[in-house]
């Protein structure tokens, strides 16, 4: 496994009465695989990815339990610089906001070279040459010109490519992409997704791809983890998930996809609201919104049921494999 | 850049002209007649008229302004009524003290304000931060003369390490005479360094929350390098633009400080000239201060534009 996350719990609030915003999250990503992590806004996707990257904001959320292994090495409590020191620095991340993720007063070339210096130990002309190479890799035309540019001179799509170039500086084994196309136009979004898919193949890189968009998952992911209320409620190969969703929440997400509602005047949504962290302490977190809720669901935490090889759901009464219309 | 600099310089010249009109007008509406100050109560009307004519004070006010402004452009700020000497040389006599005092003060402000503000920001929320921020709050709010008097009490009167008043020129006594300016410059620096400290701390904490700082951390850069290359550097943009205001504050506080420490500087000269109704000197000094202030703001503005590529140069 390139990345293995076990029982990851991220909490806020006092040590004595912690509130979990991510609880017991586990997943694996194999070499060259793209794992899609999908869920509504606020379900804990960003906190999960920041925890995995060692970038949780301080002070604030903290890792209270669980373990993160990067190619077999425990990196749970290490920040990126400590990972580099320990020789486990080949993981990188790109973010949702390309407009604010680059330093506005420093040249693009310097910002890429800075990452090159950390990982390759070269500086000056050698670092600039490598930066040029990275810009070619993310298909930025006129690389030499762009190296001298400032972020405000570039479009959102170009800036996200720069962010990808910076991420590639460490020759990542794992790339975390937290909603990298959410802030972009649809055409640019398609280009960036294509680029990520291509880089994944060419560089044999694994990707943890985070989105709230089931359509993007269908396009890009090999495997999918569906997240709700800080938990992973269903994991499956992308084909199995779309053909036979087993968790009621997954099914709800699918029924809301635009592609399945062509001609509808309004997109359906899942009734009710996502729970606030810590609001539901007993039973199933999805119970207030679940159409199939039973008495048991309100009192007992649902079991993790293995439905077939690689297909699991966190539900006491999973769907019986009916195909969504 | 150059065309922008030229434009800003033009705007500065217009501001300067407006300021000169205001200075001239303001001084002339202040009650009190320098003639009486010079001649005393016993002067005859004849003497008064003659002196008034000699000093040009019987001319229409517009003519007086044009003469004054025209001469000022050539560096001739008129003659001091009290000293009976050119205003330019009267000001020059006080300039050494004031320039050295201002320079030492700004050095303290930067050396104390920026590094300690950085430490407070990096350690924010700890007792160290609270202590430093509390001290800054204190020094920013107590009056200048209070700090000055305490420094004199401790370092001059009690410990006897430093002189408490006066300043003999370094051109006569050597650089060692700078010790006369140590306490005054610290006094003057205290409130301003405190403000710069608080500003440095606050803007660093703001910048630390920016997404690009997270990007820098994600690269695997060491925390201290993240602070230096991304947080501090960007935070200083805000701090640099505050230096103009600091200078303005310095001017008014210098008057108090030079008085407390009996320094032969321009600040004290201003106070004395006002008491003597020495119009030409007051006008000259205010004009010089305005010029320096405008130049400093021009430089701060240009520096800001050099440091921040986002600001359009047109
Ligand atoms: N810095 C923080 N401190 C405390 N709570 C936070 C912080 N950031 C996010 N949260 C909370 O954690 C939960 C998960 O947030 P997040 O991971 O950003 O969701 P997502 O990325 O899935 O939209 C949300 O309920 C959010 O309110
Ligand atoms: S455990 Fe119960 S409430 Fe939760 S999703 Fe399954 S059926 Fe619905
Ligand atoms: Mg998010």
Tab-separated table of N, CA and C in Angstrom, chain B residues 8-160:
chain	number	residue	atom	x	y	z
B	8	UNK	N	4.033	60.772	-8.908
B	8	UNK	CA	3.914	60.931	-7.456
B	8	UNK	C	4.708	62.149	-6.990
B	9	UNK	N	5.875	62.372	-7.608
B	9	UNK	CA	6.697	63.520	-7.236
B	9	UNK	C	5.941	64.803	-7.566
B	10	UNK	N	5.240	64.821	-8.698
B	10	UNK	CA	4.432	65.982	-9.081
B	10	UNK	C	3.352	66.254	-8.050
B	11	UNK	N	2.662	65.191	-7.650
B	11	UNK	CA	1.599	65.324	-6.653
B	11	UNK	C	2.183	65.846	-5.340
B	12	UNK	N	3.371	65.374	-5.004
B	12	UNK	CA	4.034	65.822	-3.778
B	12	UNK	C	4.308	67.325	-3.840
B	13	UNK	N	4.744	67.808	-5.025
B	13	UNK	CA	5.036	69.235	-5.186
B	13	UNK	C	3.769	70.067	-4.970
B	14	UNK	N	2.637	69.587	-5.509
B	14	UNK	CA	1.376	70.318	-5.338
B	14	UNK	C	0.991	70.361	-3.859
B	15	UNK	N	1.132	69.222	-3.190
B	15	UNK	CA	0.830	69.166	-1.758
B	15	UNK	C	1.701	70.164	-1.002
B	16	UNK	N	2.959	70.212	-1.393
B	16	UNK	CA	3.905	71.101	-0.729
B	16	UNK	C	3.474	72.556	-0.889
B	17	UNK	N	3.036	72.902	-2.109
B	17	UNK	CA	2.589	74.271	-2.348
B	17	UNK	C	1.388	74.596	-1.443
B	18	UNK	N	0.410	73.684	-1.412
B	18	UNK	CA	-0.775	73.894	-0.582
B	18	UNK	C	-0.355	74.063	0.874
B	19	UNK	N	0.582	73.219	1.312
B	19	UNK	CA	1.047	73.287	2.695
B	19	UNK	C	1.695	74.637	2.982
B	20	UNK	N	2.450	75.145	1.993
B	20	UNK	CA	3.156	76.415	2.227
B	20	UNK	C	2.155	77.554	2.414
B	21	UNK	N	1.067	77.529	1.637
B	21	UNK	CA	0.034	78.556	1.788
B	21	UNK	C	-0.572	78.475	3.181
B	22	UNK	N	-0.895	77.248	3.591
B	22	UNK	CA	-1.533	77.072	4.899
B	22	UNK	C	-0.597	77.524	6.019
B	23	UNK	N	0.672	77.126	5.921
B	23	UNK	CA	1.640	77.505	6.957
B	23	UNK	C	1.724	79.021	7.062
B	24	UNK	N	1.843	79.656	5.902
B	24	UNK	CA	1.986	81.110	5.873
B	24	UNK	C	0.752	81.786	6.472
B	25	UNK	N	-0.409	81.338	6.022
B	25	UNK	CA	-1.654	81.955	6.490
B	25	UNK	C	-1.841	81.718	7.984
B	26	UNK	N	-1.598	80.508	8.412
B	26	UNK	CA	-1.831	80.128	9.792
B	26	UNK	C	-1.014	80.983	10.751
B	27	UNK	N	0.271	81.121	10.430
B	27	UNK	CA	1.158	81.885	11.297
B	27	UNK	C	0.673	83.332	11.417
B	28	UNK	N	0.124	83.869	10.315
B	28	UNK	CA	-0.267	85.275	10.335
B	28	UNK	C	-1.600	85.551	10.991
B	29	UNK	N	-2.391	84.509	11.232
B	29	UNK	CA	-3.636	84.780	11.951
B	29	UNK	C	-3.496	84.512	13.447
B	30	UNK	N	-2.359	83.939	13.831
B	30	UNK	CA	-2.125	83.747	15.259
B	30	UNK	C	-1.970	85.120	15.914
B	31	UNK	N	-2.677	85.369	17.014
B	31	UNK	CA	-2.546	86.683	17.651
B	31	UNK	C	-1.140	86.883	18.225
B	32	UNK	N	-0.744	88.138	18.360
B	32	UNK	CA	0.586	88.426	18.897
B	32	UNK	C	1.420	89.072	17.817
B	33	UNK	N	2.037	90.189	18.103
B	33	UNK	CA	2.786	90.936	17.100
B	33	UNK	C	4.268	90.873	17.432
B	34	UNK	N	5.082	90.335	16.496
B	34	UNK	CA	6.523	90.194	16.781
B	34	UNK	C	7.195	91.539	17.020
B	35	UNK	N	6.632	92.627	16.460
B	35	UNK	CA	7.240	93.945	16.633
B	35	UNK	C	7.308	94.300	18.123
B	36	UNK	N	6.198	94.038	18.820
B	36	UNK	CA	6.172	94.366	20.243
B	36	UNK	C	7.127	93.470	21.022
B	37	UNK	N	7.218	92.224	20.560
B	37	UNK	CA	8.137	91.313	21.230
B	37	UNK	C	9.560	91.851	21.106
B	38	UNK	N	9.882	92.345	19.905
B	38	UNK	CA	11.239	92.823	19.654
B	38	UNK	C	11.542	94.132	20.373
B	39	UNK	N	10.608	95.072	20.305
B	39	UNK	CA	10.885	96.418	20.794
B	39	UNK	C	10.444	96.654	22.234
B	40	UNK	N	9.564	95.784	22.726
B	40	UNK	CA	9.090	95.978	24.098
B	40	UNK	C	7.999	97.039	24.147
B	41	UNK	N	7.499	97.334	25.355
B	41	UNK	CA	6.364	98.243	25.527
B	41	UNK	C	6.726	99.715	25.302
B	42	UNK	N	8.006	100.010	25.403
B	42	UNK	CA	8.398	101.417	25.404
B	42	UNK	C	8.604	102.009	24.017
B	43	UNK	N	8.428	101.252	22.988
B	43	UNK	CA	8.717	101.737	21.637
B	43	UNK	C	7.756	102.846	21.211
B	44	UNK	N	8.289	103.779	20.446
B	44	UNK	CA	7.448	104.845	19.903
B	44	UNK	C	6.806	104.344	18.613
B	45	UNK	N	5.648	104.931	18.229
B	45	UNK	CA	4.993	104.526	16.984
B	45	UNK	C	5.935	104.637	15.796
B	46	UNK	N	6.811	105.647	15.847
B	46	UNK	CA	7.753	105.842	14.762
B	46	UNK	C	8.690	104.647	14.597
B	47	UNK	N	9.261	104.230	15.748
B	47	UNK	CA	10.167	103.057	15.744
B	47	UNK	C	9.448	101.833	15.202
B	48	UNK	N	8.200	101.665	15.668
B	48	UNK	CA	7.432	100.490	15.262
B	48	UNK	C	7.234	100.489	13.757
B	49	UNK	N	6.838	101.621	13.192
B	49	UNK	CA	6.602	101.675	11.755
B	49	UNK	C	7.871	101.377	10.969
B	50	UNK	N	8.980	101.954	11.453
B	50	UNK	CA	10.238	101.751	10.729
B	50	UNK	C	10.611	100.263	10.698
B	51	UNK	N	10.534	99.625	11.872
B	51	UNK	CA	10.895	98.207	11.936
B	51	UNK	C	9.936	97.371	11.086
B	52	UNK	N	8.653	97.721	11.160
B	52	UNK	CA	7.660	96.992	10.384
B	52	UNK	C	8.017	97.052	8.896
B	53	UNK	N	8.452	98.234	8.481
B	53	UNK	CA	8.821	98.405	7.081
B	53	UNK	C	10.079	97.597	6.742
B	54	UNK	N	11.070	97.669	7.656
B	54	UNK	CA	12.322	96.928	7.422
B	54	UNK	C	12.070	95.432	7.270
B	55	UNK	N	11.163	94.921	8.094
B	55	UNK	CA	10.888	93.479	8.059
B	55	UNK	C	9.915	93.102	6.950
B	56	UNK	N	9.382	94.102	6.262
B	56	UNK	CA	8.440	93.809	5.174
B	56	UNK	C	7.061	93.478	5.673
B	57	UNK	N	6.804	93.702	6.944
B	57	UNK	CA	5.513	93.316	7.506
B	57	UNK	C	4.409	94.314	7.172
B	58	UNK	N	4.759	95.450	6.489
B	58	UNK	CA	3.724	96.413	6.120
B	58	UNK	C	3.191	96.150	4.716
B	59	UNK	N	3.755	95.171	4.010
B	59	UNK	CA	3.317	94.837	2.657
B	59	UNK	C	1.996	94.055	2.715
B	60	UNK	N	1.232	94.075	1.576
B	60	UNK	CA	0.036	93.217	1.532
B	60	UNK	C	0.438	91.756	1.753
B	61	UNK	N	-0.492	91.000	2.344
B	61	UNK	CA	-0.123	89.642	2.763
B	61	UNK	C	0.254	88.742	1.591
B	62	UNK	N	-0.420	88.975	0.425
B	62	UNK	CA	-0.105	88.152	-0.754
B	62	UNK	C	1.335	88.411	-1.200
B	63	UNK	N	1.734	89.670	-1.165
B	63	UNK	CA	3.100	90.013	-1.550
B	63	UNK	C	4.083	89.365	-0.574
B	64	UNK	N	3.728	89.448	0.720
B	64	UNK	CA	4.604	88.816	1.720
B	64	UNK	C	4.766	87.323	1.432
B	65	UNK	N	3.638	86.653	1.057
B	65	UNK	CA	3.713	85.214	0.772
B	65	UNK	C	4.609	84.948	-0.421
B	66	UNK	N	4.377	85.731	-1.516
B	66	UNK	CA	5.143	85.469	-2.737
B	66	UNK	C	6.631	85.678	-2.494
B	67	UNK	N	6.949	86.697	-1.714
B	67	UNK	CA	8.364	86.943	-1.418
B	67	UNK	C	8.949	85.778	-0.620
B	68	UNK	N	8.180	85.377	0.382
B	68	UNK	CA	8.659	84.308	1.255
B	68	UNK	C	8.840	83.009	0.463
B	69	UNK	N	7.798	82.661	-0.340
B	69	UNK	CA	7.847	81.407	-1.091
B	69	UNK	C	8.957	81.440	-2.131
B	70	UNK	N	9.081	82.582	-2.821
B	70	UNK	CA	10.115	82.698	-3.851
B	70	UNK	C	11.499	82.522	-3.250
B	71	UNK	N	11.723	83.170	-2.120
B	71	UNK	CA	13.023	83.019	-1.472
B	71	UNK	C	13.232	81.600	-0.964
B	72	UNK	N	12.150	81.007	-0.448
B	72	UNK	CA	12.261	79.651	0.103
B	72	UNK	C	12.740	78.682	-0.974
B	73	UNK	N	12.258	78.914	-2.216
B	73	UNK	CA	12.661	78.016	-3.309
B	73	UNK	C	14.162	78.074	-3.546
B	74	UNK	N	14.757	79.230	-3.256
B	74	UNK	CA	16.203	79.331	-3.456
B	74	UNK	C	16.971	78.957	-2.195
B	75	UNK	N	16.241	78.474	-1.177
B	75	UNK	CA	16.918	78.060	0.042
B	75	UNK	C	17.013	79.185	1.061
B	76	UNK	N	16.491	80.368	0.719
B	76	UNK	CA	16.533	81.497	1.649
B	76	UNK	C	15.213	81.572	2.396
B	77	UNK	N	15.231	81.204	3.668
B	77	UNK	CA	13.991	81.156	4.435
B	77	UNK	C	13.774	82.444	5.235
B	78	UNK	N	14.513	83.489	4.900
B	78	UNK	CA	14.356	84.770	5.599
B	78	UNK	C	15.313	84.892	6.771
B	79	UNK	N	15.129	85.994	7.529
B	79	UNK	CA	15.990	86.206	8.685
B	79	UNK	C	15.207	86.024	9.959
B	80	UNK	N	15.857	85.422	10.932
B	80	UNK	CA	15.210	85.270	12.225
B	80	UNK	C	15.103	86.616	12.899
B	81	UNK	N	13.898	86.951	13.389
B	81	UNK	CA	13.709	88.223	14.075
B	81	UNK	C	14.492	88.240	15.379
B	82	UNK	N	14.530	87.103	16.041
B	82	UNK	CA	15.176	87.024	17.344
B	82	UNK	C	16.697	86.937	17.235
B	83	UNK	N	17.167	86.008	16.371
B	83	UNK	CA	18.612	85.786	16.292
B	83	UNK	C	19.314	86.800	15.400
B	84	UNK	N	18.532	87.523	14.576
B	84	UNK	CA	19.119	88.426	13.597
B	84	UNK	C	20.124	87.681	12.718
B	85	UNK	N	19.717	86.458	12.289
B	85	UNK	CA	20.591	85.629	11.441
B	85	UNK	C	19.685	84.916	10.451
B	86	UNK	N	20.234	84.410	9.338
B	86	UNK	CA	19.390	83.693	8.374
B	86	UNK	C	18.707	82.496	9.042
B	87	UNK	N	17.393	82.318	8.737
B	87	UNK	CA	16.646	81.200	9.307
B	87	UNK	C	17.312	79.880	8.945
B	88	UNK	N	17.799	79.781	7.701
B	88	UNK	CA	18.404	78.524	7.249
B	88	UNK	C	19.551	78.123	8.173
B	89	UNK	N	20.358	79.107	8.588
B	89	UNK	CA	21.499	78.726	9.431
B	89	UNK	C	21.047	78.444	10.863
B	90	UNK	N	19.980	79.149	11.305
B	90	UNK	CA	19.437	78.851	12.633
B	90	UNK	C	18.938	77.402	12.665
B	91	UNK	N	18.210	77.011	11.596
B	91	UNK	CA	17.701	75.634	11.526
B	91	UNK	C	18.861	74.654	11.413
B	92	UNK	N	19.849	75.008	10.591
B	92	UNK	CA	20.987	74.105	10.397
B	92	UNK	C	21.690	73.826	11.727
B	93	UNK	N	21.745	74.854	12.606
B	93	UNK	CA	22.382	74.655	13.909
B	93	UNK	C	21.694	73.551	14.711
B	94	UNK	N	20.344	73.505	14.613
B	94	UNK	CA	19.618	72.478	15.361
B	94	UNK	C	19.515	71.167	14.607
B	95	UNK	N	19.846	71.201	13.307
B	95	UNK	CA	19.599	70.028	12.463
B	95	UNK	C	20.440	68.822	12.875
B	96	UNK	N	21.707	69.081	13.243
B	96	UNK	CA	22.587	67.954	13.586
B	96	UNK	C	21.956	67.120	14.695
B	97	UNK	N	21.568	67.797	15.782
B	97	UNK	CA	20.971	67.091	16.910
B	97	UNK	C	19.723	66.323	16.469
B	98	UNK	N	18.850	67.029	15.738
B	98	UNK	CA	17.568	66.413	15.406
B	98	UNK	C	17.704	65.257	14.426
B	99	UNK	N	18.597	65.436	13.429
B	99	UNK	CA	18.771	64.359	12.450
B	99	UNK	C	19.343	63.120	13.125
B	100	UNK	N	20.375	63.333	13.974
B	100	UNK	CA	20.963	62.187	14.671
B	100	UNK	C	19.937	61.532	15.599
B	101	UNK	N	19.166	62.375	16.286
B	101	UNK	CA	18.156	61.845	17.205
B	101	UNK	C	17.124	61.020	16.442
B	102	UNK	N	16.650	61.567	15.312
B	102	UNK	CA	15.637	60.861	14.521
B	102	UNK	C	16.190	59.546	13.978
B	103	UNK	N	17.445	59.591	13.502
B	103	UNK	CA	18.037	58.383	12.929
B	103	UNK	C	18.192	57.298	13.995
B	104	UNK	N	18.770	57.696	15.150
B	104	UNK	CA	18.940	56.704	16.219
B	104	UNK	C	17.594	56.139	16.639
B	105	UNK	N	16.592	57.035	16.694
B	105	UNK	CA	15.268	56.586	17.103
B	105	UNK	C	14.706	55.553	16.128
B	106	UNK	N	14.813	55.856	14.812
B	106	UNK	CA	14.272	54.914	13.832
B	106	UNK	C	15.013	53.580	13.893
B	107	UNK	N	16.330	53.648	14.161
B	107	UNK	CA	17.085	52.396	14.304
B	107	UNK	C	16.521	51.579	15.470
B	108	UNK	N	16.284	52.250	16.607
B	108	UNK	CA	15.686	51.536	17.746
B	108	UNK	C	14.320	50.972	17.379
B	109	UNK	N	13.517	51.801	16.723
B	109	UNK	CA	12.146	51.383	16.390
B	109	UNK	C	12.173	50.095	15.570
B	110	UNK	N	13.071	50.064	14.564
B	110	UNK	CA	13.135	48.871	13.711
B	110	UNK	C	13.750	47.698	14.475
B	111	UNK	N	14.871	47.971	15.196
B	111	UNK	CA	15.580	46.883	15.884
B	111	UNK	C	14.760	46.287	17.024
B	112	UNK	N	13.938	47.112	17.669
B	112	UNK	CA	13.125	46.595	18.774
B	112	UNK	C	11.781	46.100	18.251
B	113	UNK	N	11.120	46.938	17.453
B	113	UNK	CA	9.745	46.641	17.046
B	113	UNK	C	9.607	45.383	16.210
B	114	UNK	N	10.415	45.254	15.154
B	114	UNK	CA	10.219	44.137	14.228
B	114	UNK	C	10.607	42.778	14.838
B	115	UNK	N	11.830	42.642	15.399
B	115	UNK	CA	12.180	41.305	15.942
B	115	UNK	C	11.300	40.887	17.123
B	116	UNK	N	11.014	41.810	18.025
B	116	UNK	CA	10.210	41.416	19.186
B	116	UNK	C	8.769	41.143	18.758
B	117	UNK	N	8.281	41.929	17.801
B	117	UNK	CA	6.950	41.654	17.261
B	117	UNK	C	6.898	40.273	16.624
B	118	UNK	N	7.994	39.908	15.942
B	118	UNK	CA	8.072	38.585	15.318
B	118	UNK	C	8.041	37.485	16.375
B	119	UNK	N	8.832	37.677	17.440
B	119	UNK	CA	8.858	36.675	18.507
B	119	UNK	C	7.471	36.527	19.124
B	120	UNK	N	6.818	37.662	19.385
B	120	UNK	CA	5.478	37.618	19.984
B	120	UNK	C	4.515	36.858	19.073
B	121	UNK	N	4.639	37.083	17.759
B	121	UNK	CA	3.733	36.410	16.821
B	121	UNK	C	4.009	34.905	16.772
B	122	UNK	N	5.311	34.555	16.702
B	122	UNK	CA	5.665	33.136	16.599
B	122	UNK	C	5.245	32.383	17.867
B	123	UNK	N	5.356	33.073	19.018
B	123	UNK	CA	4.996	32.440	20.292
B	123	UNK	C	3.595	32.863	20.737
B	124	UNK	N	2.739	33.182	19.799
B	124	UNK	CA	1.505	33.850	20.217
B	124	UNK	C	0.634	32.924	21.065
B	125	UNK	N	0.003	33.561	22.062
B	125	UNK	CA	-0.825	32.792	22.992
B	125	UNK	C	-0.057	32.329	24.224
B	126	UNK	N	1.287	32.399	24.194
B	126	UNK	CA	2.070	31.963	25.351
B	126	UNK	C	2.264	33.139	26.317
B	127	UNK	N	2.822	32.846	27.492
B	127	UNK	CA	3.067	33.911	28.472
B	127	UNK	C	4.056	34.931	27.916
B	128	UNK	N	4.998	34.462	27.077
B	128	UNK	CA	5.996	35.363	26.498
B	128	UNK	C	5.304	36.416	25.635
B	129	UNK	N	4.385	35.942	24.790
B	129	UNK	CA	3.629	36.848	23.930
B	129	UNK	C	2.821	37.824	24.776
B	130	UNK	N	2.168	37.301	25.804
B	130	UNK	CA	1.342	38.164	26.641
B	130	UNK	C	2.185	39.223	27.331
B	131	UNK	N	3.374	38.800	27.821
B	131	UNK	CA	4.272	39.752	28.465
B	131	UNK	C	4.723	40.838	27.505
B	132	UNK	N	5.177	40.433	26.306
B	132	UNK	CA	5.679	41.399	25.329
B	132	UNK	C	4.561	42.323	24.848
B	133	UNK	N	3.409	41.742	24.560
B	133	UNK	CA	2.288	42.558	24.077
B	133	UNK	C	1.824	43.521	25.159
B	134	UNK	N	1.838	43.043	26.425
B	134	UNK	CA	1.447	43.903	27.540
B	134	UNK	C	2.412	45.073	27.671
B	135	UNK	N	3.723	44.792	27.588
B	135	UNK	CA	4.723	45.846	27.688
B	135	UNK	C	4.534	46.850	26.554
B	136	UNK	N	4.256	46.335	25.352
B	136	UNK	CA	4.059	47.219	24.199
B	136	UNK	C	2.861	48.134	24.428
B	137	UNK	N	1.788	47.545	24.934
B	137	UNK	CA	0.584	48.324	25.228
B	137	UNK	C	0.923	49.454	26.192
B	138	UNK	N	1.716	49.101	27.213
B	138	UNK	CA	2.109	50.072	28.230
B	138	UNK	C	2.883	51.230	27.603
B	139	UNK	N	3.932	50.895	26.827
B	139	UNK	CA	4.781	51.945	26.276
B	139	UNK	C	4.077	52.761	25.210
B	140	UNK	N	3.074	52.155	24.573
B	140	UNK	CA	2.345	52.911	23.550
B	140	UNK	C	1.398	53.916	24.196
B	141	UNK	N	1.040	53.682	25.462
B	141	UNK	CA	0.027	54.551	26.053
B	141	UNK	C	0.562	55.570	27.060
B	142	UNK	N	1.761	55.332	27.652
B	142	UNK	CA	2.256	56.333	28.606
B	142	UNK	C	2.836	57.525	27.846
B	143	UNK	N	2.778	58.728	28.446
B	143	UNK	CA	3.294	59.915	27.760
B	143	UNK	C	4.813	59.858	27.603
B	144	UNK	N	5.301	60.499	26.542
B	144	UNK	CA	6.726	60.493	26.239
B	144	UNK	C	7.566	61.036	27.398
B	145	UNK	N	7.107	62.164	27.987
B	145	UNK	CA	7.949	62.789	29.016
B	145	UNK	C	8.094	61.869	30.227
B	146	UNK	N	7.061	61.063	30.492
B	146	UNK	CA	7.090	60.141	31.623
B	146	UNK	C	8.215	59.120	31.442
B	147	UNK	N	8.282	58.529	30.236
B	147	UNK	CA	9.360	57.571	29.937
B	147	UNK	C	10.711	58.267	30.067
B	148	UNK	N	10.789	59.484	29.507
B	148	UNK	CA	12.042	60.233	29.548
B	148	UNK	C	12.497	60.493	30.973
B	149	UNK	N	11.571	60.938	31.815
B	149	UNK	CA	11.932	61.249	33.196
B	149	UNK	C	12.395	59.998	33.941
B	150	UNK	N	11.709	58.872	33.714
B	150	UNK	CA	12.131	57.640	34.384
B	150	UNK	C	13.494	57.166	33.913
B	151	UNK	N	13.747	57.289	32.591
B	151	UNK	CA	15.064	56.889	32.080
B	151	UNK	C	16.151	57.753	32.714
B	152	UNK	N	15.883	59.058	32.833
B	152	UNK	CA	16.851	59.957	33.475
B	152	UNK	C	17.075	59.529	34.930
B	153	UNK	N	15.949	59.255	35.600
B	153	UNK	CA	16.013	58.879	37.010
B	153	UNK	C	16.873	57.628	37.205
B	154	UNK	N	16.662	56.627	36.349
B	154	UNK	CA	17.373	55.353	36.513
B	154	UNK	C	18.811	55.437	36.000
B	155	UNK	N	18.977	55.795	34.722
B	155	UNK	CA	20.293	55.652	34.095
B	155	UNK	C	21.204	56.866	34.304
B	156	UNK	N	20.623	58.023	34.561
B	156	UNK	CA	21.468	59.204	34.772
B	156	UNK	C	21.608	59.520	36.260
B	157	UNK	N	20.478	59.735	36.924
B	157	UNK	CA	20.543	60.176	38.317
B	157	UNK	C	21.016	59.067	39.249
B	158	UNK	N	20.446	57.854	39.146
B	158	UNK	CA	20.769	56.792	40.089
B	158	UNK	C	22.045	56.053	39.714
B	159	UNK	N	22.106	55.519	38.485
B	159	UNK	CA	23.254	54.707	38.099
B	159	UNK	C	24.426	55.561	37.602
B	160	UNK	N	24.119	56.747	37.100
B	160	UNK	CA	25.179	57.631	36.623
B	160	UNK	C	25.884	57.130	35.369
